[in-house]
Coordinates of C-alpha atoms (C1' of nucleotides) in Angstrom, one line a residue:
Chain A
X719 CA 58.6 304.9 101.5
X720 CA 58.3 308.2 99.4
X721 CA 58.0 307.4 95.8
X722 CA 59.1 311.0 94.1
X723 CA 57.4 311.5 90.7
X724 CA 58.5 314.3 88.8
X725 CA 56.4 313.1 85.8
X726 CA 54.6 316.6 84.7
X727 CA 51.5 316.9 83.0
X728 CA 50.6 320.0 81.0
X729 CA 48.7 322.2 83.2
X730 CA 46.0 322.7 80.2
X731 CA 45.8 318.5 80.3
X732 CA 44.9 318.7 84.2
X733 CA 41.9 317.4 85.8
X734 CA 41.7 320.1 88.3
X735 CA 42.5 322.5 86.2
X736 CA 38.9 324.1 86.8
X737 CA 38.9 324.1 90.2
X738 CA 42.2 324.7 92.0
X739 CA 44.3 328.0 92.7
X740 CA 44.8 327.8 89.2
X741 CA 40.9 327.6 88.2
X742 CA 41.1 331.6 87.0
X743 CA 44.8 331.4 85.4
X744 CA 45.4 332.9 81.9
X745 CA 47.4 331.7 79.4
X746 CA 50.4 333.5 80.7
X747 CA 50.0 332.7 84.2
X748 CA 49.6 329.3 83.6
X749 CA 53.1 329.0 81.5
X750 CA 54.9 330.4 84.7
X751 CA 53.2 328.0 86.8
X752 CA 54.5 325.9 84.8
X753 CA 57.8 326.5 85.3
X754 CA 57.6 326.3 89.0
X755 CA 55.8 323.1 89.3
X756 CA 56.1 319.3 89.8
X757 CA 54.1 316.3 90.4
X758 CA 55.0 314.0 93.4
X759 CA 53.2 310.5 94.6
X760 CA 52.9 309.0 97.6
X761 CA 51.6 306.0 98.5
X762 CA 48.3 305.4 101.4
X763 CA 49.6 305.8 104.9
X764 CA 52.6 307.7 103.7
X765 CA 53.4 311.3 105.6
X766 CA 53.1 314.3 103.5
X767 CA 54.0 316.5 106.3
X768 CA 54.5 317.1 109.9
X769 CA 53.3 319.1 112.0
X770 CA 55.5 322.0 112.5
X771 CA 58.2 320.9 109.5
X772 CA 59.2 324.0 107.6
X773 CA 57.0 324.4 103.8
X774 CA 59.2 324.5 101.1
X775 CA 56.4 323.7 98.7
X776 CA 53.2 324.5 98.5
X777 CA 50.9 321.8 96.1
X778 CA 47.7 320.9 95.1
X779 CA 46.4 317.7 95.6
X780 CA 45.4 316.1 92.1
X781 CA 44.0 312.7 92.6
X782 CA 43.6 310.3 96.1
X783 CA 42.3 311.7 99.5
X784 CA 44.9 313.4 101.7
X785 CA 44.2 314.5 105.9
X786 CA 44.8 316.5 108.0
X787 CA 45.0 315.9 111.7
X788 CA 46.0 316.7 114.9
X789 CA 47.5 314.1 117.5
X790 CA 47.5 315.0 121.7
X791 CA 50.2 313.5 123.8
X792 CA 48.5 310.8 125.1
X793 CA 48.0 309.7 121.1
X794 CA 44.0 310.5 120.8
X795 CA 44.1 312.0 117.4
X796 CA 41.6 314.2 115.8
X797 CA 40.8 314.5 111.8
X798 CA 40.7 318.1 111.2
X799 CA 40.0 318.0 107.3
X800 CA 40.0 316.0 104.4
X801 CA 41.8 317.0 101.4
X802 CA 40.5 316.0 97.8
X803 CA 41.4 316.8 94.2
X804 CA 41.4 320.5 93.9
X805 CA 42.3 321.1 97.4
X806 CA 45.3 323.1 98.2
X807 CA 47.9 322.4 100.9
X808 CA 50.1 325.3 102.2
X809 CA 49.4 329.1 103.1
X810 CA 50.5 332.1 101.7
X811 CA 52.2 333.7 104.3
X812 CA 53.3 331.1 106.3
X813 CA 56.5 328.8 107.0
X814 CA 54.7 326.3 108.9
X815 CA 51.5 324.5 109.8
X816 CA 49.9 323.3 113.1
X817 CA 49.0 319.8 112.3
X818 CA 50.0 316.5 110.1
X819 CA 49.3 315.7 106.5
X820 CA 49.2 312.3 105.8
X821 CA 48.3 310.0 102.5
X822 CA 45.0 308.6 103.3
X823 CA 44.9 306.8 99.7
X824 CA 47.9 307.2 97.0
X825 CA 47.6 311.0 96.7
X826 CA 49.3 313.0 93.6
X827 CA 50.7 316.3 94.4
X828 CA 51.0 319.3 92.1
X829 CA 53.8 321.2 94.3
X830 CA 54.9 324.9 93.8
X831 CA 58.0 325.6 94.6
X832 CA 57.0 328.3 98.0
X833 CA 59.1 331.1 96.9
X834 CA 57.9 332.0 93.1
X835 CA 54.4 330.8 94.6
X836 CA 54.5 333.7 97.0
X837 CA 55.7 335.8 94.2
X838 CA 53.0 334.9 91.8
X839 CA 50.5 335.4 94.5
X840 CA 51.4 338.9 95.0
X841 CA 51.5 339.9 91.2
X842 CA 47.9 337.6 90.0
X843 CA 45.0 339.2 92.1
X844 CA 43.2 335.9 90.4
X845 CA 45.1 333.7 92.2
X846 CA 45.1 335.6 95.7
X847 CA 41.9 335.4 95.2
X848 CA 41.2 332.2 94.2
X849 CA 43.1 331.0 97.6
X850 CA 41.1 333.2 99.5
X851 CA 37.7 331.4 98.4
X852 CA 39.6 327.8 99.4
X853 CA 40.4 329.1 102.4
X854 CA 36.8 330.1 103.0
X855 CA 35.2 326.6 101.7
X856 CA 37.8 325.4 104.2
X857 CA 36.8 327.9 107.1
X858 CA 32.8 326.9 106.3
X859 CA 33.3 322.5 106.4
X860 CA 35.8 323.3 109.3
X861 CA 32.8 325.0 111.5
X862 CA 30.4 322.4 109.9
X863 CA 32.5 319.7 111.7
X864 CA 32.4 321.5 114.6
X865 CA 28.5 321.2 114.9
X866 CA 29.1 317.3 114.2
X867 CA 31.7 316.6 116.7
X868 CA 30.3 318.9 119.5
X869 CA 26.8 318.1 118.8
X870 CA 25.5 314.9 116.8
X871 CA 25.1 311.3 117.8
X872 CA 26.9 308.6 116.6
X873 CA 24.8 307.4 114.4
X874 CA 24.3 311.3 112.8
X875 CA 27.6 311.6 112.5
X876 CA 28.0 308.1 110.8
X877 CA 24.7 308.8 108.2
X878 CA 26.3 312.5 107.8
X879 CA 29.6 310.9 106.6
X880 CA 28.1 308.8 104.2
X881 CA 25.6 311.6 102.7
X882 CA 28.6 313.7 102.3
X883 CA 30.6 311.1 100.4
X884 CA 27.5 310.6 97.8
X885 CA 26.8 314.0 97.6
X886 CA 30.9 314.4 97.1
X887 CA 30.8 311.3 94.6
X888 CA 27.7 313.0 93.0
X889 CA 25.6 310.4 92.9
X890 CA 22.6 312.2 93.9
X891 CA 20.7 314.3 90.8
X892 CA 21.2 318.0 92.1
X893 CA 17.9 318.5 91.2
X894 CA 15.4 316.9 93.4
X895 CA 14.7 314.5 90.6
X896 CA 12.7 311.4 92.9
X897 CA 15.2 308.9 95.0
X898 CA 18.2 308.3 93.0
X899 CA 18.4 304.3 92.5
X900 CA 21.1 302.2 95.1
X901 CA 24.3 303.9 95.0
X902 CA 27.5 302.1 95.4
X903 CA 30.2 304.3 97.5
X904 CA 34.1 303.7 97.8
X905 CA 35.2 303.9 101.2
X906 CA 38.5 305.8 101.1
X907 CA 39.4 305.6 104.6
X908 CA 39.6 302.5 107.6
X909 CA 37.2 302.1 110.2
X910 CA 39.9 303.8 112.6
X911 CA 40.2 307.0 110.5
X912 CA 36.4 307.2 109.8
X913 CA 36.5 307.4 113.8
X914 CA 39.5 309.8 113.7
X915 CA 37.6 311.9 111.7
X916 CA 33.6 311.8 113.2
X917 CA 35.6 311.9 116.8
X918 CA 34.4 308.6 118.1
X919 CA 36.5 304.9 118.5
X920 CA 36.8 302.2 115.9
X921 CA 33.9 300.0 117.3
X922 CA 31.8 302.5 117.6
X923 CA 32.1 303.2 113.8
X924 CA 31.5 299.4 113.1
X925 CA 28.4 299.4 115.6
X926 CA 26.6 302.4 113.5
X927 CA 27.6 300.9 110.0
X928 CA 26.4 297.4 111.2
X929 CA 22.6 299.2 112.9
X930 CA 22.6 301.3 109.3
X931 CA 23.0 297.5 107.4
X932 CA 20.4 296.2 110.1
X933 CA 18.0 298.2 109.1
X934 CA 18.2 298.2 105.6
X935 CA 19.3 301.7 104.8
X936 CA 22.8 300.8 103.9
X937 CA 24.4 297.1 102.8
X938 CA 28.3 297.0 103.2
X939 CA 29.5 294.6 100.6
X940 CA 33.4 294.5 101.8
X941 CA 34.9 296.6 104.1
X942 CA 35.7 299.3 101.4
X943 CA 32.1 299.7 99.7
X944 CA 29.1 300.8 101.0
X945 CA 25.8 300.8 98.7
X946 CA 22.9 303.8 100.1
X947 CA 19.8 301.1 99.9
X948 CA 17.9 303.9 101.2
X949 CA 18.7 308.2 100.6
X950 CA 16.0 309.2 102.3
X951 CA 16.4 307.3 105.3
X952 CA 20.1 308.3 105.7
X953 CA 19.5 311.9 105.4
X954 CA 17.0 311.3 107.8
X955 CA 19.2 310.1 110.2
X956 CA 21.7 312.8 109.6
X957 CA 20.1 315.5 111.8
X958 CA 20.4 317.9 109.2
X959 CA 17.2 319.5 107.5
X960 CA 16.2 317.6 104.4
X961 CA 17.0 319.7 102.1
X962 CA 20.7 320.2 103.4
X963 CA 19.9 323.8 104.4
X964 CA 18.6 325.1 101.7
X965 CA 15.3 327.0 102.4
X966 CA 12.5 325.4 100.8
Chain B
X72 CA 15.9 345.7 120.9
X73 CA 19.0 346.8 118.2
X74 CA 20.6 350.7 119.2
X75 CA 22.1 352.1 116.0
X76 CA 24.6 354.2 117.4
X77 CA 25.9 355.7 114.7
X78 CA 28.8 358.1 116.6
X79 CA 31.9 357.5 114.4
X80 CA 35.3 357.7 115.4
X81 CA 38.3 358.7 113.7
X82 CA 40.2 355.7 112.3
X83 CA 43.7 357.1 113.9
X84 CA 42.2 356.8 117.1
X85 CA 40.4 353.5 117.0
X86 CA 41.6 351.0 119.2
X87 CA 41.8 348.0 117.1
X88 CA 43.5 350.0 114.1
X89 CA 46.9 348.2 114.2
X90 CA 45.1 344.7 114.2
X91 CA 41.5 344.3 112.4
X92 CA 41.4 344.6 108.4
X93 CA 42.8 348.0 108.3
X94 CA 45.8 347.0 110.1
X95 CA 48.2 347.9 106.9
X96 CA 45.9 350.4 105.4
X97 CA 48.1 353.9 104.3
X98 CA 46.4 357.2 104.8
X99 CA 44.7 357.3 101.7
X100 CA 43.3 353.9 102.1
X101 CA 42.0 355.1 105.6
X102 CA 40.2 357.6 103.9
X103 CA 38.2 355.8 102.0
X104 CA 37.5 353.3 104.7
X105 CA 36.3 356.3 107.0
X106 CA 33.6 357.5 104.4
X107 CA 32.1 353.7 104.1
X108 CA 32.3 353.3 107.7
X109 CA 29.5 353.9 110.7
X110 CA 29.7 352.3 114.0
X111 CA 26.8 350.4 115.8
X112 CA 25.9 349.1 119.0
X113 CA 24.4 345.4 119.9
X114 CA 23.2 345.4 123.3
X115 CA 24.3 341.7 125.0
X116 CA 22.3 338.7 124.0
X117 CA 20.7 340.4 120.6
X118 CA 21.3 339.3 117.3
X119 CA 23.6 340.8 115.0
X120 CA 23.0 338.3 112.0
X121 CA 20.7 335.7 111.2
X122 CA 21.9 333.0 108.9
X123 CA 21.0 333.1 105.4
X124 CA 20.0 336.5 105.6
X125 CA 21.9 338.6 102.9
X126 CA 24.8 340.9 104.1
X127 CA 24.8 344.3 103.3
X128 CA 27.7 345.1 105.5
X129 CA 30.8 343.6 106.8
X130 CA 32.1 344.6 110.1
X131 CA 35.1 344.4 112.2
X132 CA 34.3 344.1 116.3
X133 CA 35.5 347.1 118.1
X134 CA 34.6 345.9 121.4
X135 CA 32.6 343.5 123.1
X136 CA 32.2 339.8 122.2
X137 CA 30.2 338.0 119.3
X138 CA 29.5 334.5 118.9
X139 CA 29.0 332.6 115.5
X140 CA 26.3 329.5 116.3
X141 CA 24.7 326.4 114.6
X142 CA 21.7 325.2 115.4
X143 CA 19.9 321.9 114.5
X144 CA 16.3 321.8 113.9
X145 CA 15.7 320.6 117.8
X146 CA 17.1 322.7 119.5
X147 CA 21.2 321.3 119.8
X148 CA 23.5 324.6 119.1
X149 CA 27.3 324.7 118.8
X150 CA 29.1 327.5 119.0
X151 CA 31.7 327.9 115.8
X152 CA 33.5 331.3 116.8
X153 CA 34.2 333.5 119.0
X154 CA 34.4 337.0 118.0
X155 CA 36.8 339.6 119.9
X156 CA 38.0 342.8 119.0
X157 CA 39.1 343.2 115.6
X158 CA 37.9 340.3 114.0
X159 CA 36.1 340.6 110.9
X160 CA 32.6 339.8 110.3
X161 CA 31.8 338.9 106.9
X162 CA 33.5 337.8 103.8
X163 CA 34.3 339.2 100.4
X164 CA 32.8 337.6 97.7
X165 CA 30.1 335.9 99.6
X166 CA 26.4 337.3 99.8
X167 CA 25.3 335.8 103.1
X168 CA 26.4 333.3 106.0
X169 CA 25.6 329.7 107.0
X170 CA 25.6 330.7 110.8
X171 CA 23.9 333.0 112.9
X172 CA 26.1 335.7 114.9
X173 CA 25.1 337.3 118.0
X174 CA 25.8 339.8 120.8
X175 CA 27.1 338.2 123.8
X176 CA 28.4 341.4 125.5
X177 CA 27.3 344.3 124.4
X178 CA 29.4 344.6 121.4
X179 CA 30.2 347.8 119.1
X180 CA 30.7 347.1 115.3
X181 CA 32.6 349.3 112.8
X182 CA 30.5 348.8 109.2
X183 CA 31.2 349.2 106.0
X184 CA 28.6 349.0 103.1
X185 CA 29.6 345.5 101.1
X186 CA 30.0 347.2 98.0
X187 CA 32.3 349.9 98.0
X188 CA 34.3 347.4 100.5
X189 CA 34.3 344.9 98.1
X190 CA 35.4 347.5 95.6
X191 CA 38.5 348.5 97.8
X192 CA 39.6 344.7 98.7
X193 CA 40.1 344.5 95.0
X194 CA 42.3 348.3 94.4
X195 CA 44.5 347.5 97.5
X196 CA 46.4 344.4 98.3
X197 CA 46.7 345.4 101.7
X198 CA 43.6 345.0 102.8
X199 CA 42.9 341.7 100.6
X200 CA 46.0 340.1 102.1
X201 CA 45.0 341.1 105.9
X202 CA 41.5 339.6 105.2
X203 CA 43.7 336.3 104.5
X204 CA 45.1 336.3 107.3
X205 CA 42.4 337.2 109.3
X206 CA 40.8 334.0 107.5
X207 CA 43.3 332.0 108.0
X208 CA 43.7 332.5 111.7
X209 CA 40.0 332.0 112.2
X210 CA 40.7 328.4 110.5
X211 CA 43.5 327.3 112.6
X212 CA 41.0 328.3 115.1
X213 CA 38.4 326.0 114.1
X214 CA 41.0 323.3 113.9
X215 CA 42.1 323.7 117.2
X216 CA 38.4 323.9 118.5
X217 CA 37.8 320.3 116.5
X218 CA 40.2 318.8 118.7
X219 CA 39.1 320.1 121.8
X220 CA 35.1 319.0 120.8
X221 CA 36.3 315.3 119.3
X222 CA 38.6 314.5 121.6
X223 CA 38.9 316.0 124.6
X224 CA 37.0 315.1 128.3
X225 CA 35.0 317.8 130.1
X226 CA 37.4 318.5 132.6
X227 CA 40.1 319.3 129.3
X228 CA 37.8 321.4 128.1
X229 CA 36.9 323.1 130.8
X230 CA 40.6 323.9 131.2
X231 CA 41.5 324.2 127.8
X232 CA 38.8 327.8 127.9
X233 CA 39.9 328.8 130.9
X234 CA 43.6 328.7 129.8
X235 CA 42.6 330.2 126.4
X236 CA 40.6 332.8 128.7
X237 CA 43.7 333.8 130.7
X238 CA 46.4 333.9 127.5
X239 CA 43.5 336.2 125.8
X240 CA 43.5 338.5 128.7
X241 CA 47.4 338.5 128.5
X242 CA 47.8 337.9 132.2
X243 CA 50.5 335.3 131.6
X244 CA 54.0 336.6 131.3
X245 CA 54.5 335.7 127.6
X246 CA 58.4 334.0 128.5
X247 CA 58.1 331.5 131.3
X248 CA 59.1 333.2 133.9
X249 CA 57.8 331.3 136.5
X250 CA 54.3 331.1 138.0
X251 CA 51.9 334.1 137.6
X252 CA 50.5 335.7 140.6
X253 CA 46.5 334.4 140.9
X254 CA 45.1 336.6 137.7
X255 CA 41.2 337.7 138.2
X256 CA 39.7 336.6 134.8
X257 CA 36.0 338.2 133.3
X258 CA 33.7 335.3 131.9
X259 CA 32.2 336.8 129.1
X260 CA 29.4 334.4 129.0
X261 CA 27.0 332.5 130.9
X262 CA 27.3 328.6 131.7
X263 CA 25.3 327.6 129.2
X264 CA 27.1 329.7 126.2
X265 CA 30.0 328.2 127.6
X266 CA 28.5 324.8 127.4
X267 CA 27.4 325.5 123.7
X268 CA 30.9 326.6 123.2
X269 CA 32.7 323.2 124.4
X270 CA 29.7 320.9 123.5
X271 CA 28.9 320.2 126.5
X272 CA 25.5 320.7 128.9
X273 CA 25.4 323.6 131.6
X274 CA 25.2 321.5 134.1
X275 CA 28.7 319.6 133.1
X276 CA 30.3 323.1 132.8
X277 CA 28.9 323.6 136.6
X278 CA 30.1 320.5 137.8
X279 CA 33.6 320.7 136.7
X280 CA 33.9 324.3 137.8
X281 CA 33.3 322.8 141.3
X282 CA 35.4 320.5 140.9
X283 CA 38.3 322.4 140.2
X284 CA 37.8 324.8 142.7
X285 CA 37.1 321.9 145.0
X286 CA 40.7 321.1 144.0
X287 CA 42.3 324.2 144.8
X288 CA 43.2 325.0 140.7
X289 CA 40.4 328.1 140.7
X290 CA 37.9 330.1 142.3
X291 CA 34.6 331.4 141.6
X292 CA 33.7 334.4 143.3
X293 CA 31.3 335.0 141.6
X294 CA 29.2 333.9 138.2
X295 CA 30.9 336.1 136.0
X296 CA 34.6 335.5 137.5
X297 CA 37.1 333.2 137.9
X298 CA 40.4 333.6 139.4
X299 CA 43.0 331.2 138.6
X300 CA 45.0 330.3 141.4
X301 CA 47.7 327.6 140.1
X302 CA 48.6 328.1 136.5
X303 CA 50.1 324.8 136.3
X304 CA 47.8 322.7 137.4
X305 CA 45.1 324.2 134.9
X306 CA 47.6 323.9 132.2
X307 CA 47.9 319.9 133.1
X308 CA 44.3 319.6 133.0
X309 CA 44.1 320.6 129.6
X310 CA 45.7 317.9 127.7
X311 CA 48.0 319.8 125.5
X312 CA 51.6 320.2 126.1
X313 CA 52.7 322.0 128.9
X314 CA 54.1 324.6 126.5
X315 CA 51.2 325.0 124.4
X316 CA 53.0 323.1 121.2
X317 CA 55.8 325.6 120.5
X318 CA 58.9 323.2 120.7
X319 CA 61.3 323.8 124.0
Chain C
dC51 C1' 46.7 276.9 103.7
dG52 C1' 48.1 279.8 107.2
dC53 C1' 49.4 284.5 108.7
dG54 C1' 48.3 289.2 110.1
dG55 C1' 45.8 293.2 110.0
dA56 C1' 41.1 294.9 109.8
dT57 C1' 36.6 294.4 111.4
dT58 C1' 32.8 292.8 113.9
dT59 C1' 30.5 291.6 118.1
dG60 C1' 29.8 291.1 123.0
dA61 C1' 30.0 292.4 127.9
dC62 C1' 31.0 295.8 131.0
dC63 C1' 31.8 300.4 132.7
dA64 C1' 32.6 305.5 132.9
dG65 C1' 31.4 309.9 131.8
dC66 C1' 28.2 312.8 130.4
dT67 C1' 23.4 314.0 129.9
dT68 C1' 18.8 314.2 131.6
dC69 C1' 15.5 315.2 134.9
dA70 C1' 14.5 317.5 139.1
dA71 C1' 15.0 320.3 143.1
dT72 C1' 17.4 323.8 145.5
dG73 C1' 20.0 328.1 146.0
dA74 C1' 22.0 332.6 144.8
dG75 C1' 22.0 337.3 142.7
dG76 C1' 20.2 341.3 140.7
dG77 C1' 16.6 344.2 139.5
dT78 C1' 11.8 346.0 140.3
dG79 C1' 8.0 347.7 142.5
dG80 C1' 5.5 348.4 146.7
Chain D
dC1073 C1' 14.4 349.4 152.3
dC1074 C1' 12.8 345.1 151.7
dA1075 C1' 9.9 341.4 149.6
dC1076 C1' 9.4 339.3 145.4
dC1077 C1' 10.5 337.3 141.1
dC1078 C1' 13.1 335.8 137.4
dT1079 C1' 17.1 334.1 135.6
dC1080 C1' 21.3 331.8 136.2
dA1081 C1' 23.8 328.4 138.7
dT1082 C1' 24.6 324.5 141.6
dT1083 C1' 23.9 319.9 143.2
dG1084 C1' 21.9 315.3 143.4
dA1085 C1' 20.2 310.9 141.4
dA1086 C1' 19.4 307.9 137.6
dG1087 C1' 19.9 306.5 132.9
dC1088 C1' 22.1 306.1 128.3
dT1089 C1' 25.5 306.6 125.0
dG1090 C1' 29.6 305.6 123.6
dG1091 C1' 34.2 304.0 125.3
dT1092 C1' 37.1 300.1 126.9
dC1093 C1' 38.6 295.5 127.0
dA1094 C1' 38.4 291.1 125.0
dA1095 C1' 37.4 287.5 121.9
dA1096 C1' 35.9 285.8 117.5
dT1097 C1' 35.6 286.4 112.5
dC1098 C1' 36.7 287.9 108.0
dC1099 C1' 39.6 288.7 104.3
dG1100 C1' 43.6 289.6 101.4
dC1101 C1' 47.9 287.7 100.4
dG1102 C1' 52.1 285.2 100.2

DNA sequence: CGCGGATTTGACCAGCTTCAATGAGGGTGG
DNA sequence: CCACCCTCATTGAAGCTGGTCAAATCCGCG
């Protein structure tokens, strides 16, 4: 089911180019990134890896959602992160990782070849560095999830989700500029890996979308859309202080 | 309530040398750390940092155990981390911290003003690259700790700490070679830090300490011990696989 | 138009939390 | 040295949330 795509795109034409390991990259560094890289597609529900499978590549994901999770015996599985453009998959350093990468939409891949990618890493202190502040954004939503799973309700966890995708699809004026009019949201996910990744069951999910629509703070026009009828409301719900943290 | 302590010990002979940031560090580089460095004491249950405050120092934990925390407005805390000896308090490039840390032993710190540390990170690869891994391990941490608050029942997670507990204190023969005699193991928390750790209540942590003592797996001697009497079954309980993931 | 997967909804139940009371240590002061 | 107290821990009973099982509905698509 893997659709290989070596189609390249000039690393200076690249929508991510701001924000990935290669947001700090000069000119230079960029042309030998060049050399090492390629693009590759695959398609929703598609494996990217498996746990445990050796890395030969590193990449950066360049469009789609990608996850991570973790699966027990018994097959309860648990979303561990959610990889968007800019993200990076892969860690300097090691040959393998502890959980399973999967598609959740059609996900483009920048991938490094692992060996000159090390290399480079050694010689650009921009780019170690650059991998050490995703690494940290990583560490910081990881132990934000934490409090989520070990701690909110089912519906906090469903309004959290939903604040975090418009605050991700940046529909809400960073300023505090009054309620920001009804924002349509694209679902990128099923019910069963919204649930996967808040730590609750399928009908669960449905239940809190369906109370949120009840109550007029949400309306879900098809089972990928949500519109926010209501910001306030679903931030209240959240748990979360207001102002998402943020002393006032 | 805090006890600067400020009784500094030579690098060479500090017990965490060959595993917190310094780990790699050449003689020279010791040097420098031991001008930037003092050492202070947190007496058990005192705060060590408060979240948001700025951070004037980054530390690595000499001895004793620190917690990272979240807490919602009412009251609901989650524990995110659990700091032992040589882990690294702090990050480079980052002014303050979206959690608060605290004491839960009595727990001695080895400082180092931000600045001049931030200034070495940057002249020595060595120490930049151990703070990656150090980062790194912390998030497979976090990911592991998502499972066990998503997905798994009291009972696993009861286990799943106590196991954790007993291949911390390295009282399991690192090949199988067969069961280990009953191994004495130090809480180094109450019930109710536990109970923040696992997302649970303290009175769930209670009750399923009974019950497996009740069932012969452990006993509790007293509140701040438990001896595990059959390996095996407490590895069962905890959901994963028997082996801890690393393929047979 | 009918098929198949995704979703919604309902009914019931289990596990965990909540509320409440009792018990065990450990330290302090008489 | 012992009584007292305070905190931590255990245990019980009852209630709720979310999970499980099952059925109905929706929707996209051939």
């Amino acid at each position: 089911m893997m659709i290989p795509d070596f189609v390249d795109v000039k690393c200076s034409a690249c929508p991510i180019r701001h924000r990935a390991v290669c947001a700090r990259c000069d000119t230079e560094e960029l042309l030998r990134l060049e050399k090492m890289k390629s693009y590759r597609t695959f398609p929703a529900g598609t494996e990217i890896l498996w746990r445990g499978e050796p890395l030969d590549y590193v990449a950066s994901v360049v469009s789609g959602v990608a996850s991570l999770s973790k699966t027990m015996e018994d097959g309860r599985t648990q979303m561990v992160g959610l990889l968007l453009p800019s993200d990076f998959i892969g860690r300097p350093g090691r040959a393998k990782i502890e959980f399973d990468v999967t598609a959740t939409t059609d996900v483009t891949l920048c991938c490094f070849a692992r060996a000159p990618f090390e290399a480079l890493v050694i010689d650009t202190p921009h780019v170690a560095q650059r991998l050490m502040e995703l690494a940290l954004d990583e560490l910081d939503a990881a132990r934000d999830w934490m409090l989520l799973l070990g701690r909110k309700t089912a519906r906090e966890k469903i309004a959290t989700f939903l604040d975090m995708l418009a605050r991700r699809s940046q529909l809400i004026t960073p300023k505090g500029a009054g309620t920001a009019p009804a924002a349509a949201l694209h679902l990128p996910m099923t019910r069963d890996q919204i649930a996967n990744y808040l730590g609750l069951t399928l009908e669960t999910v449905s239940r809190q979308f369906s109370a949120l629509k009840r109550e007029g703070i949400i309306d879900v026009p098809d089972r990928r859309s949500v519109i926010v009828i209501n910001i306030d409301l679903l931030q209240n719900a959240t748990g979360d202080d207001a102002d998402g943290g943020v002393v006032a």
